[in-house]
Amino acid sequence: MVKKIGFIGLGIMGQNMATHILTHGFSLNIWNRTRPKMENLLQQGAESADNPADLAAKSEAVIVCVTDEAAVEQVLFGRDGVTAGARPETLIIDMSTINPQASRQHAAALAKRGFSMLDAPVSGSKEGAAQGTLSIMVGGAEVDFKKALPIFKAMGQNIVHVGSRCGDGQTVKLVNQLLAAGHTLVMCEALLFAQAGGVDLEKTLAAVSTGAAGSWMLTHRGPQILMRDWQPGFTIDLQLKSTGSVLKAADSFGVPVPVTALIYQYYRALQARGLGKQGHHALIKVLENLAGIRVGPMDKNEK
Amino acid sequence: MVKKIGFIGLGIMGQNMATHILTHGFSLNIWNRTRPKMENLLQQGAESADNPADLAAKSEAVIVCVTDEAAVEQVLFGRDGVTAGARPETLIIDMSTINPQASRQHAAALAKRGFSMLDAPVSGSKEGAAQGTLSIMVGGAEVDFKKALPIFKAMGQNIVHVGSRCGDGQTVKLVNQLLAAGHTLVMCEALLFAQAGGVDLEKTLAAVSTGAAGSWMLTHRGPQILMRDWQPGFTIDLQLKSTGSVLKAADSFGVPVPVTALIYQYYRALQARGLGKQGHHALIKVLENLAGIRVGPMDKNEK
């Protein structure tokens, strides 16, 4: 059984995920581009590596959890990258969210060098990472999935091996993002319709949330919209990136995604208005501008 | 407390709703345009009325549950209609699903004659009616709502007084329909994206249904789509009518509903192809035609 884990990328998600690995009895080597983010885990018993190659040399499995394709490529294939230190039996697990196509390219390049890879993006946001309740969507060979499963169990709850090709996890992550964005738009249209119809919005939510019209988004973000609370669970900037990735992947798959295409344009407009750091449920502001009415308490200073 | 109830309209919904009223200890007078649909309830102890006027004369509260605005108008204001037999203290409860504007007009016409009305459309489909677990969305005066609450409790679980005007229940019912239709479209787009991306669709549903991307529709109709099971919980014909009502109401409220407008056109196309009696999740066929691919097992004879 794999016991020595290396973890690269200690952002908000990575910090929490790595902590769970440590508390579940694995030994943990860590590396992060900026050193201060390593402090917390070092104090909890993790060991620091000098660079990704050094980390890989000391680990049986290497987890990468960084921001984008370029960062993944850098830590895997760059000078002092993972491939410079790993042995053939080292399992590489990319838990970053990147495009499926890029994930397949990384896997192919690793295979040429004799390394196995899983792609394993997560959903559930920072709360899920903190509580160890993430959903983990895994693509890659069955044998590698079995090897990694105990590590995934330390970090998440709903762990699904969605396909045998690397990149399949990323595809399902994009399905997740498409659904979440779509449900957000539908919720916004519904709340604005209710507002225009003159009914009590809180009571409307109470009446429709529990039945066939219900969604996670409506239950969790609907009340936030009524309070005009734009604290992000997930920002507009990130949702623009997500829906953009869906469009790019859909284009390469040759499949139309008309609703997502519309949503992408809406998020683009909000980002251009300087609202990129607000929660993605602020999507309702596009429809509010279109309709010339708004939901919830008025605040003329609100951006 | 109101004990003598009259029930007009014994379709699939009405039959089940009236049965619950009877089993909860109310006395029940019934009337239906076609007599044979009364038999079942008469055998269970309901009493038949000759016409809506006769029924109203014998009841403290009259429930109407018929197919459309014209039918409601007929049973309320027609010759031998409810208003020809009711007394001023008779409470009229319209549980049909009709346009909010029509509901307000009925309430105004009843008020002129001295009668009180609640509008109280339901959601939860025939299963909800059979099990007594309907959601009931009620518009009208608080005093009337309190009077009717014990009757509602016999038929439903989630009973919300959504507004003080008659028609407010209908508005919230339309919010419910807008959400359900929107979630259906988003689900279809997501499943077709996943199909094009080459991942296992059952595993995809398992991975995304429980988190922030989840919806009632995805959990209940997603698996049905993968089996290409078009048995209706709610038909395309009915969903076309529902989304048409949303568009009409939105127009009168002066609010744009871009997603619902698109969905209406899609349902119109499916009805024109002769698929009106299929379940509304067959909406995916529009996207399948657009994309030239399909989900689930192939059957070349399928309509």
PDB file of N, CA and C in Angstrom, chain A residues 205-240:
ATOM      1  N   LEU A 205     -39.420  30.598  -2.445  1.00  0.00           N
ATOM      2  CA  LEU A 205     -38.345  29.602  -2.285  1.00  0.00           C
ATOM      3  C   LEU A 205     -38.813  28.431  -1.420  1.00  0.00           C
ATOM      4  N   ALA A 206     -39.520  28.747  -0.338  1.00  0.00           N
ATOM      5  CA  ALA A 206     -40.000  27.682   0.549  1.00  0.00           C
ATOM      6  C   ALA A 206     -40.959  26.749  -0.185  1.00  0.00           C
ATOM      7  N   ALA A 207     -41.745  27.315  -1.094  1.00  0.00           N
ATOM      8  CA  ALA A 207     -42.751  26.504  -1.785  1.00  0.00           C
ATOM      9  C   ALA A 207     -42.168  25.624  -2.876  1.00  0.00           C
ATOM     10  N   VAL A 208     -41.101  26.091  -3.535  1.00  0.00           N
ATOM     11  CA  VAL A 208     -40.629  25.360  -4.723  1.00  0.00           C
ATOM     12  C   VAL A 208     -39.326  24.583  -4.517  1.00  0.00           C
ATOM     13  N   SER A 209     -38.631  24.815  -3.401  1.00  0.00           N
ATOM     14  CA  SER A 209     -37.294  24.218  -3.259  1.00  0.00           C
ATOM     15  C   SER A 209     -37.295  22.725  -2.982  1.00  0.00           C
ATOM     16  N   THR A 210     -38.386  22.209  -2.424  1.00  0.00           N
ATOM     17  CA  THR A 210     -38.354  20.822  -1.945  1.00  0.00           C
ATOM     18  C   THR A 210     -38.853  19.812  -2.966  1.00  0.00           C
ATOM     19  N   GLY A 211     -39.449  20.250  -4.063  1.00  0.00           N
ATOM     20  CA  GLY A 211     -40.051  19.309  -5.009  1.00  0.00           C
ATOM     21  C   GLY A 211     -39.274  19.170  -6.304  1.00  0.00           C
ATOM     22  N   ALA A 212     -40.003  18.931  -7.374  1.00  0.00           N
ATOM     23  CA  ALA A 212     -39.409  18.647  -8.690  1.00  0.00           C
ATOM     24  C   ALA A 212     -38.656  19.847  -9.265  1.00  0.00           C
ATOM     25  N   ALA A 213     -38.840  21.026  -8.662  1.00  0.00           N
ATOM     26  CA  ALA A 213     -38.143  22.230  -9.128  1.00  0.00           C
ATOM     27  C   ALA A 213     -36.877  22.503  -8.321  1.00  0.00           C
ATOM     28  N   GLY A 214     -36.563  21.621  -7.404  1.00  0.00           N
ATOM     29  CA  GLY A 214     -35.459  21.866  -6.473  1.00  0.00           C
ATOM     30  C   GLY A 214     -34.077  21.634  -7.068  1.00  0.00           C
ATOM     31  N   SER A 215     -33.107  22.380  -6.548  1.00  0.00           N
ATOM     32  CA  SER A 215     -31.701  22.163  -6.894  1.00  0.00           C
ATOM     33  C   SER A 215     -30.839  22.590  -5.707  1.00  0.00           C
ATOM     34  N   TRP A 216     -29.639  22.072  -5.659  1.00  0.00           N
ATOM     35  CA  TRP A 216     -28.683  22.498  -4.625  1.00  0.00           C
ATOM     36  C   TRP A 216     -28.510  24.013  -4.700  1.00  0.00           C
ATOM     37  N   MET A 217     -28.397  24.518  -5.924  1.00  0.00           N
ATOM     38  CA  MET A 217     -28.124  25.937  -6.119  1.00  0.00           C
ATOM     39  C   MET A 217     -29.259  26.788  -5.549  1.00  0.00           C
ATOM     40  N   LEU A 218     -30.483  26.392  -5.812  1.00  0.00           N
ATOM     41  CA  LEU A 218     -31.649  27.136  -5.341  1.00  0.00           C
ATOM     42  C   LEU A 218     -31.690  27.158  -3.809  1.00  0.00           C
ATOM     43  N   THR A 219     -31.412  26.026  -3.205  1.00  0.00           N
ATOM     44  CA  THR A 219     -31.441  25.923  -1.742  1.00  0.00           C
ATOM     45  C   THR A 219     -30.317  26.729  -1.093  1.00  0.00           C
ATOM     46  N   HIS A 220     -29.125  26.716  -1.717  1.00  0.00           N
ATOM     47  CA  HIS A 220     -27.953  27.333  -1.073  1.00  0.00           C
ATOM     48  C   HIS A 220     -27.691  28.768  -1.509  1.00  0.00           C
ATOM     49  N   ARG A 221     -27.957  29.081  -2.767  1.00  0.00           N
ATOM     50  CA  ARG A 221     -27.638  30.425  -3.255  1.00  0.00           C
ATOM     51  C   ARG A 221     -28.888  31.299  -3.397  1.00  0.00           C
ATOM     52  N   GLY A 222     -30.073  30.687  -3.488  1.00  0.00           N
ATOM     53  CA  GLY A 222     -31.312  31.467  -3.579  1.00  0.00           C
ATOM     54  C   GLY A 222     -31.453  32.439  -2.414  1.00  0.00           C
ATOM     55  N   PRO A 223     -31.385  31.944  -1.163  1.00  0.00           N
ATOM     56  CA  PRO A 223     -31.507  32.846  -0.015  1.00  0.00           C
ATOM     57  C   PRO A 223     -30.424  33.934  -0.006  1.00  0.00           C
ATOM     58  N   GLN A 224     -29.228  33.584  -0.479  1.00  0.00           N
ATOM     59  CA  GLN A 224     -28.147  34.574  -0.534  1.00  0.00           C
ATOM     60  C   GLN A 224     -28.510  35.714  -1.494  1.00  0.00           C
ATOM     61  N   ILE A 225     -29.095  35.372  -2.627  1.00  0.00           N
ATOM     62  CA  ILE A 225     -29.513  36.398  -3.592  1.00  0.00           C
ATOM     63  C   ILE A 225     -30.567  37.318  -2.970  1.00  0.00           C
ATOM     64  N   LEU A 226     -31.534  36.744  -2.254  1.00  0.00           N
ATOM     65  CA  LEU A 226     -32.598  37.566  -1.647  1.00  0.00           C
ATOM     66  C   LEU A 226     -32.013  38.568  -0.647  1.00  0.00           C
ATOM     67  N   MET A 227     -30.904  38.211  -0.013  1.00  0.00           N
ATOM     68  CA  MET A 227     -30.238  39.132   0.917  1.00  0.00           C
ATOM     69  C   MET A 227     -29.219  40.021   0.206  1.00  0.00           C
ATOM     70  N   ARG A 228     -29.102  39.856  -1.101  1.00  0.00           N
ATOM     71  CA  ARG A 228     -28.061  40.534  -1.882  1.00  0.00           C
ATOM     72  C   ARG A 228     -26.698  40.382  -1.201  1.00  0.00           C
ATOM     73  N   ASP A 229     -26.410  39.134  -0.832  1.00  0.00           N
ATOM     74  CA  ASP A 229     -25.136  38.782  -0.228  1.00  0.00           C
ATOM     75  C   ASP A 229     -24.291  38.145  -1.326  1.00  0.00           C
ATOM     76  N   TRP A 230     -23.284  38.871  -1.779  1.00  0.00           N
ATOM     77  CA  TRP A 230     -22.477  38.402  -2.929  1.00  0.00           C
ATOM     78  C   TRP A 230     -21.163  37.763  -2.512  1.00  0.00           C
ATOM     79  N   GLN A 231     -21.058  37.366  -1.229  1.00  0.00           N
ATOM     80  CA  GLN A 231     -19.895  36.604  -0.783  1.00  0.00           C
ATOM     81  C   GLN A 231     -19.731  35.391  -1.673  1.00  0.00           C
ATOM     82  N   PRO A 232     -18.532  35.158  -2.162  1.00  0.00           N
ATOM     83  CA  PRO A 232     -18.364  34.039  -3.087  1.00  0.00           C
ATOM     84  C   PRO A 232     -18.161  32.687  -2.407  1.00  0.00           C
ATOM     85  N   GLY A 233     -18.936  31.663  -2.830  1.00  0.00           N
ATOM     86  CA  GLY A 233     -18.525  30.288  -2.621  1.00  0.00           C
ATOM     87  C   GLY A 233     -17.582  29.980  -3.770  1.00  0.00           C
ATOM     88  N   PHE A 234     -17.910  30.583  -4.912  1.00  0.00           N
ATOM     89  CA  PHE A 234     -17.151  30.398  -6.161  1.00  0.00           C
ATOM     90  C   PHE A 234     -17.329  31.709  -6.915  1.00  0.00           C
ATOM     91  N   THR A 235     -16.243  32.340  -7.340  1.00  0.00           N
ATOM     92  CA  THR A 235     -16.353  33.693  -7.895  1.00  0.00           C
ATOM     93  C   THR A 235     -16.782  33.701  -9.367  1.00  0.00           C
ATOM     94  N   ILE A 236     -17.195  34.883  -9.810  1.00  0.00           N
ATOM     95  CA  ILE A 236     -17.510  35.108 -11.217  1.00  0.00           C
ATOM     96  C   ILE A 236     -16.270  34.862 -12.085  1.00  0.00           C
ATOM     97  N   ASP A 237     -15.111  35.321 -11.656  1.00  0.00           N
ATOM     98  CA  ASP A 237     -13.874  35.061 -12.402  1.00  0.00           C
ATOM     99  C   ASP A 237     -13.683  33.560 -12.638  1.00  0.00           C
ATOM    100  N   LEU A 238     -13.868  32.781 -11.573  1.00  0.00           N
ATOM    101  CA  LEU A 238     -13.677  31.336 -11.695  1.00  0.00           C
ATOM    102  C   LEU A 238     -14.746  30.690 -12.569  1.00  0.00           C
ATOM    103  N   GLN A 239     -15.977  31.184 -12.431  1.00  0.00           N
ATOM    104  CA  GLN A 239     -17.060  30.601 -13.224  1.00  0.00           C
ATOM    105  C   GLN A 239     -16.898  30.962 -14.702  1.00  0.00           C
ATOM    106  N   LEU A 240     -16.346  32.140 -14.964  1.00  0.00           N
ATOM    107  CA  LEU A 240     -16.052  32.507 -16.356  1.00  0.00           C
ATOM    108  C   LEU A 240     -15.013  31.544 -16.926  1.00  0.00           C
TER     109      LEU A 240
END
